[in-house]
Amino acid sequence: MAKYDDRKTKIQATKLRKVFKERQHEVVAVEDLHIDIKEGEFSVIVGPSGCGKSTFLYMIAGFEKVTEGELLLDGEPVLKPGRNRGFVFQEFALYPWKTVKGNIRMPLEIGGDISEEKMDAKVQDYINLVGLEGFENAYPHTLSGGMKQRVGLARALVYDPDILLLDEPFGSLDAQTRKIMQQELTRIWQEVTSHSEKKTVVFITHSVIEAVYLADRVFVMSARPGHIKAVIDVTIPRPRSYTGDEFIQIRLEVLNHLEEEVLKAAEMNKGELSAK
Ligand code: ADP
Ligand code: MG
């Protein structure tokens, strides 16, 4: 862990708590969550379904308000969404009536402070980066899932944010495409960090293989209310493969931590169902 101590903190949560109030009752989604994500770090969060992963990511994005505790980006509390954060959604969330180019251009158009020419050049750069040359004028419905998520990535990166947030972005892809996208995301992350300052990534998944393939550090979240239960360093050099003793050993370690929480979450769901 020593290697992380001297790096600048980018995202810091202290005693973070998030409560959703529904008509009759409250849902405590996140409680007593502490995390310290370093600048330039590729962090991956795994956890059982419903444990508060999306909620935590939405708070970093500024989409959801913090109930209690502290959530700091570069030492400042998160108050609202901003250009320093790019977000990739699981369900792509593309505008069906806009082309690939149009979708990626959207954030720049909303910003409204860049000339048309510069916008076009920027958009083309990111289209090339994510490997969509030739598909500039295609509409989302004509694209495969993997290609849609390339558009999602380009759109999240077009403002050159220093934090990239991804909520199970490859969850709906078939196994083969998912692997390709994991490799592509690693390549893209390395490319964007080589010619600008380092990008900090927070990536959510419930696939342990995906987590170990991508992460500098894997954070395991507990069953709801979610907090960070274990932190596992992955120092395997990139490009990684999905095999090898070290990979398998780390995978087992993460899996052990996760399984306990998945069982707890399953028990909790059973209890909630029988109470209904
Ligand atoms: P995960 O992403 O880990 O699957 P979520 O963060 O989506 O979990 O949800 C955590 C808990 O908070 C769940 O019990 C979910 O039902 C609840 N929750 C999430 N968003 C809302 C909301 N907008 N209103 C009420 N409850 C919510
Ligand atoms: Mg989620």
Tab-separated table of C-alpha atoms and ligand atoms in Angstrom:
chain	number	residue	atom	x	y	z
A	1	MET	CA	0.000	0.000	0.000
A	2	ALA	CA	2.944	2.304	0.541
A	3	LYS	CA	3.003	3.195	-3.127
A	4	TYR	CA	-0.368	4.945	-2.748
A	5	ASP	CA	0.465	6.975	0.316
A	6	ASP	CA	2.591	9.565	-1.480
A	7	ARG	CA	0.165	10.132	-4.347
A	8	LYS	CA	-2.249	13.034	-4.417
A	9	THR	CA	-5.775	12.258	-3.252
A	10	LYS	CA	-8.339	12.886	-5.964
A	11	ILE	CA	-11.585	11.560	-4.496
A	12	GLN	CA	-12.082	11.241	-0.773
A	13	ALA	CA	-15.119	10.044	1.151
A	14	THR	CA	-15.319	10.165	4.936
A	15	LYS	CA	-18.192	8.614	6.870
A	16	LEU	CA	-20.304	9.012	3.769
A	17	ARG	CA	-24.001	8.232	4.150
A	18	LYS	CA	-26.895	8.293	1.717
A	19	VAL	CA	-30.509	7.748	2.643
A	20	PHE	CA	-33.400	7.567	0.201
A	21	LYS	CA	-36.722	8.487	1.708
A	22	GLU	CA	-39.626	6.626	0.222
A	23	ARG	CA	-43.269	7.069	1.152
A	24	GLN	CA	-43.362	4.689	4.111
A	25	HIS	CA	-39.748	3.972	4.907
A	26	GLU	CA	-36.143	4.962	4.426
A	27	VAL	CA	-33.530	3.049	2.482
A	28	VAL	CA	-29.997	3.516	3.757
A	29	ALA	CA	-28.059	2.915	0.543
A	30	VAL	CA	-24.575	3.895	1.729
A	31	GLU	CA	-23.278	4.105	5.284
A	32	ASP	CA	-19.927	4.783	6.882
A	33	LEU	CA	-18.176	4.664	3.526
A	34	HIS	CA	-14.521	5.701	3.582
A	35	ILE	CA	-12.404	5.775	0.440
A	36	ASP	CA	-9.296	7.553	-0.796
A	37	ILE	CA	-8.824	7.357	-4.560
A	38	LYS	CA	-5.528	8.712	-5.859
A	39	GLU	CA	-4.959	10.949	-8.864
A	40	GLY	CA	-4.484	8.895	-12.009
A	41	GLU	CA	-5.618	5.716	-10.361
A	42	PHE	CA	-7.810	3.187	-12.160
A	43	SER	CA	-10.114	2.168	-9.322
A	44	VAL	CA	-12.733	-0.519	-9.688
A	45	ILE	CA	-15.580	-1.063	-7.251
A	46	VAL	CA	-17.273	-4.454	-7.019
A	47	GLY	CA	-20.180	-5.328	-4.804
A	48	PRO	CA	-23.417	-7.290	-4.686
A	49	SER	CA	-26.423	-6.008	-6.585
A	50	GLY	CA	-28.279	-3.275	-4.690
A	51	CYS	CA	-25.400	-2.492	-2.299
A	52	GLY	CA	-25.180	1.180	-3.253
A	53	LYS	CA	-22.546	1.182	-6.029
A	54	SER	CA	-24.509	3.355	-8.433
A	55	THR	CA	-25.586	5.603	-5.589
A	56	PHE	CA	-21.963	6.215	-4.638
A	57	LEU	CA	-20.969	6.911	-8.240
A	58	TYR	CA	-23.946	9.260	-8.699
A	59	MET	CA	-22.811	11.206	-5.639
A	60	ILE	CA	-19.324	11.611	-7.127
A	61	ALA	CA	-20.955	12.724	-10.378
A	62	GLY	CA	-23.082	15.239	-8.481
A	63	PHE	CA	-26.353	13.627	-9.651
A	64	GLU	CA	-27.295	12.629	-6.086
A	65	LYS	CA	-26.828	14.667	-2.911
A	66	VAL	CA	-24.811	13.436	0.053
A	67	THR	CA	-26.997	12.862	3.133
A	68	GLU	CA	-24.225	12.895	5.748
A	69	GLY	CA	-20.461	12.754	5.873
A	70	GLU	CA	-18.013	14.223	3.426
A	71	LEU	CA	-17.275	13.683	-0.254
A	72	LEU	CA	-14.379	15.720	-1.647
A	73	LEU	CA	-12.933	16.072	-5.150
A	74	ASP	CA	-9.542	17.781	-5.110
A	75	GLY	CA	-10.327	18.757	-1.533
A	76	GLU	CA	-13.624	20.476	-2.417
A	77	PRO	CA	-17.108	19.164	-1.562
A	78	VAL	CA	-19.144	17.906	-4.518
A	79	LEU	CA	-22.112	20.198	-5.022
A	80	LYS	CA	-23.257	19.550	-8.575
A	81	PRO	CA	-22.203	17.877	-11.830
A	82	GLY	CA	-19.290	19.465	-13.668
A	83	ARG	CA	-17.035	19.218	-16.689
A	84	ASN	CA	-14.236	17.733	-14.633
A	85	ARG	CA	-16.260	14.488	-14.535
A	86	GLY	CA	-17.338	12.325	-17.488
A	87	PHE	CA	-19.980	9.639	-17.000
A	88	VAL	CA	-20.595	6.410	-18.908
A	89	PHE	CA	-23.955	4.710	-18.278
A	90	GLN	CA	-24.668	1.006	-18.528
A	91	GLU	CA	-27.646	1.501	-20.801
A	92	PHE	CA	-25.647	3.696	-23.225
A	93	ALA	CA	-28.101	6.621	-22.931
A	94	LEU	CA	-27.492	7.853	-26.467
A	95	TYR	CA	-29.849	10.193	-28.308
A	96	PRO	CA	-31.482	7.966	-30.956
A	97	TRP	CA	-32.203	10.873	-33.284
A	98	LYS	CA	-28.591	12.022	-33.327
A	99	THR	CA	-25.726	10.461	-35.247
A	100	VAL	CA	-22.515	9.198	-33.663
A	101	LYS	CA	-20.968	12.598	-34.317
A	102	GLY	CA	-24.046	14.395	-32.993
A	103	ASN	CA	-24.061	12.404	-29.773
A	104	ILE	CA	-20.394	13.043	-29.060
A	105	ARG	CA	-20.781	16.727	-29.944
A	106	MET	CA	-23.677	17.184	-27.501
A	107	PRO	CA	-21.700	18.099	-24.362
A	108	LEU	CA	-19.641	20.632	-26.314
A	109	GLU	CA	-22.776	22.200	-27.792
A	110	ILE	CA	-24.306	22.500	-24.342
A	111	GLY	CA	-21.112	24.133	-23.097
A	112	GLY	CA	-21.413	26.594	-25.967
A	113	ASP	CA	-17.981	28.151	-25.583
A	114	ILE	CA	-16.038	26.458	-28.399
A	115	SER	CA	-16.068	27.459	-32.074
A	116	GLU	CA	-17.774	25.114	-34.564
A	117	GLU	CA	-14.443	24.312	-36.157
A	118	LYS	CA	-12.783	23.393	-32.895
A	119	MET	CA	-15.809	21.323	-31.928
A	120	ASP	CA	-15.627	19.307	-35.138
A	121	ALA	CA	-11.899	18.725	-34.739
A	122	LYS	CA	-12.303	17.607	-31.135
A	123	VAL	CA	-15.197	15.302	-31.965
A	124	GLN	CA	-13.187	13.701	-34.771
A	125	ASP	CA	-10.215	13.180	-32.444
A	126	TYR	CA	-12.368	11.253	-29.986
A	127	ILE	CA	-14.110	9.296	-32.747
A	128	ASN	CA	-10.674	8.158	-33.879
A	129	LEU	CA	-9.540	7.444	-30.335
A	130	VAL	CA	-12.432	5.051	-29.653
A	131	GLY	CA	-12.135	3.393	-33.074
A	132	LEU	CA	-15.318	4.650	-34.746
A	133	GLU	CA	-13.826	6.155	-37.914
A	134	GLY	CA	-16.243	5.598	-40.788
A	135	PHE	CA	-19.279	5.569	-38.491
A	136	GLU	CA	-19.496	9.324	-37.900
A	137	ASN	CA	-22.916	9.633	-39.527
A	138	ALA	CA	-24.422	6.361	-38.312
A	139	TYR	CA	-27.433	6.387	-35.984
A	140	PRO	CA	-27.323	4.485	-32.661
A	141	HIS	CA	-29.898	1.851	-33.684
A	142	THR	CA	-27.570	0.668	-36.454
A	143	LEU	CA	-24.680	0.069	-34.013
A	144	SER	CA	-23.780	-3.019	-31.985
A	145	GLY	CA	-23.659	-2.786	-28.178
A	146	GLY	CA	-19.872	-2.509	-28.191
A	147	MET	CA	-19.971	0.329	-30.703
A	148	LYS	CA	-22.683	2.147	-28.753
A	149	GLN	CA	-20.467	2.033	-25.699
A	150	ARG	CA	-17.548	3.400	-27.728
A	151	VAL	CA	-19.810	6.382	-28.449
A	152	GLY	CA	-20.613	6.580	-24.727
A	153	LEU	CA	-16.913	6.641	-23.918
A	154	ALA	CA	-16.084	9.292	-26.517
A	155	ARG	CA	-18.930	11.472	-25.265
A	156	ALA	CA	-17.718	11.165	-21.680
A	157	LEU	CA	-14.153	12.052	-22.685
A	158	VAL	CA	-14.821	14.897	-25.123
A	159	TYR	CA	-14.533	17.572	-22.447
A	160	ASP	CA	-11.228	16.070	-21.328
A	161	PRO	CA	-12.481	15.495	-17.757
A	162	ASP	CA	-9.929	14.493	-15.167
A	163	ILE	CA	-12.303	11.957	-13.631
A	164	LEU	CA	-14.028	9.268	-15.655
A	165	LEU	CA	-16.963	7.495	-13.964
A	166	LEU	CA	-18.345	4.282	-15.456
A	167	ASP	CA	-21.364	2.423	-14.067
A	168	GLU	CA	-21.256	-1.201	-15.256
A	169	PRO	CA	-20.609	0.037	-18.787
A	170	PHE	CA	-20.063	-3.432	-20.275
A	171	GLY	CA	-22.787	-5.211	-18.304
A	172	SER	CA	-25.090	-5.761	-21.255
A	173	LEU	CA	-22.431	-6.871	-23.762
A	174	ASP	CA	-21.793	-10.466	-24.792
A	175	ALA	CA	-18.701	-12.110	-23.296
A	176	GLN	CA	-16.455	-11.689	-26.336
A	177	THR	CA	-17.346	-8.044	-26.957
A	178	ARG	CA	-16.945	-7.373	-23.264
A	179	LYS	CA	-13.342	-8.605	-23.332
A	180	ILE	CA	-12.582	-6.486	-26.372
A	181	MET	CA	-14.048	-3.433	-24.644
A	182	GLN	CA	-11.968	-4.086	-21.513
A	183	GLN	CA	-8.848	-4.143	-23.678
A	184	GLU	CA	-10.014	-1.062	-25.556
A	185	LEU	CA	-10.748	0.860	-22.360
A	186	THR	CA	-7.257	0.049	-21.067
A	187	ARG	CA	-5.739	1.283	-24.343
A	188	ILE	CA	-7.880	4.449	-24.382
A	189	TRP	CA	-7.097	5.226	-20.739
A	190	GLN	CA	-3.379	4.802	-21.395
A	191	GLU	CA	-3.579	6.985	-24.523
A	192	VAL	CA	-5.470	9.836	-22.900
A	193	THR	CA	-3.206	9.825	-19.892
A	194	SER	CA	-0.048	9.846	-21.986
A	195	HIS	CA	-0.720	13.221	-23.606
A	196	SER	CA	-2.553	15.007	-20.826
A	197	GLU	CA	-2.341	14.704	-17.106
A	198	LYS	CA	-3.479	11.430	-15.584
A	199	LYS	CA	-7.124	10.479	-15.672
A	200	THR	CA	-8.645	9.087	-12.516
A	201	VAL	CA	-11.136	6.320	-13.216
A	202	VAL	CA	-13.902	4.918	-11.026
A	203	PHE	CA	-15.343	1.853	-12.717
A	204	ILE	CA	-18.204	-0.184	-11.299
A	205	THR	CA	-18.823	-3.805	-12.108
A	206	HIS	CA	-19.951	-7.004	-10.509
A	207	SER	CA	-17.580	-9.071	-12.628
A	208	VAL	CA	-14.496	-10.024	-10.639
A	209	ILE	CA	-12.527	-10.929	-13.786
A	210	GLU	CA	-13.288	-7.529	-15.276
A	211	ALA	CA	-12.237	-5.825	-12.044
A	212	VAL	CA	-8.880	-7.597	-11.819
A	213	TYR	CA	-8.192	-7.089	-15.513
A	214	LEU	CA	-8.760	-3.330	-15.342
A	215	ALA	CA	-7.860	-2.104	-11.865
A	216	ASP	CA	-4.895	-0.615	-10.106
A	217	ARG	CA	-6.931	-1.264	-6.969
A	218	VAL	CA	-10.143	-3.202	-6.475
A	219	PHE	CA	-12.494	-1.938	-3.765
A	220	VAL	CA	-15.000	-4.502	-2.522
A	221	MET	CA	-18.249	-3.048	-1.231
A	222	SER	CA	-20.320	-4.712	1.464
A	223	ALA	CA	-23.966	-5.670	1.220
A	224	ARG	CA	-26.298	-2.691	1.746
A	225	PRO	CA	-25.823	-0.301	3.404
A	226	GLY	CA	-22.684	-0.159	1.312
A	227	HIS	CA	-19.253	0.633	2.625
A	228	ILE	CA	-15.754	-0.378	1.528
A	229	LYS	CA	-14.991	-3.758	2.979
A	230	ALA	CA	-11.672	-4.657	1.365
A	231	VAL	CA	-9.042	-3.064	-0.874
A	232	ILE	CA	-6.930	-5.268	-3.127
A	233	ASP	CA	-3.864	-4.050	-5.011
A	234	VAL	CA	-3.393	-5.273	-8.571
A	235	THR	CA	0.171	-4.661	-9.663
A	236	ILE	CA	0.185	-6.958	-12.710
A	237	PRO	CA	1.774	-4.970	-15.579
A	238	ARG	CA	-0.390	-4.007	-18.576
A	239	PRO	CA	-1.289	-5.265	-21.115
A	240	ARG	CA	-2.706	-7.999	-18.910
A	241	SER	CA	-4.008	-11.400	-19.760
A	242	TYR	CA	-6.889	-13.158	-18.038
A	243	THR	CA	-4.727	-16.061	-16.994
A	244	GLY	CA	-1.492	-16.467	-15.082
A	245	ASP	CA	-0.953	-17.411	-11.454
A	246	GLU	CA	-1.017	-13.885	-10.102
A	247	PHE	CA	-4.221	-13.013	-11.941
A	248	ILE	CA	-5.957	-16.127	-10.679
A	249	GLN	CA	-4.726	-15.628	-7.136
A	250	ILE	CA	-5.976	-12.024	-6.970
A	251	ARG	CA	-9.244	-13.073	-8.568
A	252	LEU	CA	-9.767	-15.635	-5.816
A	253	GLU	CA	-8.970	-13.100	-3.141
A	254	VAL	CA	-11.537	-10.621	-4.500
A	255	LEU	CA	-14.059	-13.405	-4.997
A	256	ASN	CA	-13.743	-14.542	-1.386
A	257	HIS	CA	-14.463	-11.054	-0.093
A	258	LEU	CA	-17.328	-10.594	-2.521
A	259	GLU	CA	-19.026	-13.947	-1.979
A	260	GLU	CA	-19.563	-13.282	1.698
A	261	GLU	CA	-21.330	-10.044	0.849
A	262	VAL	CA	-23.384	-11.557	-1.950
A	263	LEU	CA	-24.679	-14.163	0.509
A	264	LYS	CA	-25.535	-11.463	3.029
A	265	ALA	CA	-27.340	-9.473	0.349
A	266	ALA	CA	-29.291	-12.570	-0.714
A	267	GLU	CA	-30.377	-13.206	2.898
A	268	MET	CA	-31.436	-9.588	3.212
A	269	ASN	CA	-33.493	-9.738	-0.001
A	270	LYS	CA	-35.208	-12.904	1.193
A	271	GLY	CA	-36.114	-11.156	4.448
A	272	GLU	CA	-37.436	-8.117	2.615
A	273	LEU	CA	-39.484	-10.210	0.215
A	274	SER	CA	-41.141	-12.224	2.975
A	275	ALA	CA	-41.945	-9.003	4.836
A	276	LYS	CA	-43.850	-7.659	1.827
B	1	ADP	P1	-26.227	-0.999	-6.978
B	1	ADP	O1	-25.832	-0.033	-8.022
B	1	ADP	O2	-25.119	-1.444	-6.096
B	1	ADP	O3	-26.945	-2.190	-7.555
B	1	ADP	P2	-27.943	1.158	-6.084
B	1	ADP	O4	-26.982	2.198	-5.689
B	1	ADP	O5	-28.630	1.336	-7.385
B	1	ADP	O6	-27.277	-0.290	-5.999
B	1	ADP	O7	-29.074	1.057	-4.961
B	1	ADP	C1	-28.815	0.902	-3.587
B	1	ADP	C2	-30.126	0.903	-2.809
B	1	ADP	O8	-30.721	2.183	-2.876
B	1	ADP	C3	-31.168	-0.062	-3.367
B	1	ADP	O9	-31.871	-0.624	-2.286
B	1	ADP	C4	-32.059	0.803	-4.210
B	1	ADP	O10	-33.358	0.297	-4.271
B	1	ADP	C5	-32.013	2.116	-3.441
B	1	ADP	N1	-32.187	3.284	-4.347
B	1	ADP	C6	-31.344	3.647	-5.344
B	1	ADP	N2	-31.768	4.766	-5.955
B	1	ADP	C7	-32.922	5.109	-5.324
B	1	ADP	C8	-33.862	6.185	-5.456
B	1	ADP	N3	-33.685	7.134	-6.398
B	1	ADP	N4	-34.917	6.211	-4.625
B	1	ADP	C9	-35.107	5.268	-3.690
B	1	ADP	N5	-34.258	4.241	-3.495
B	1	ADP	C10	-33.193	4.150	-4.291
B	2	MG	MG	-26.082	-0.058	-10.089
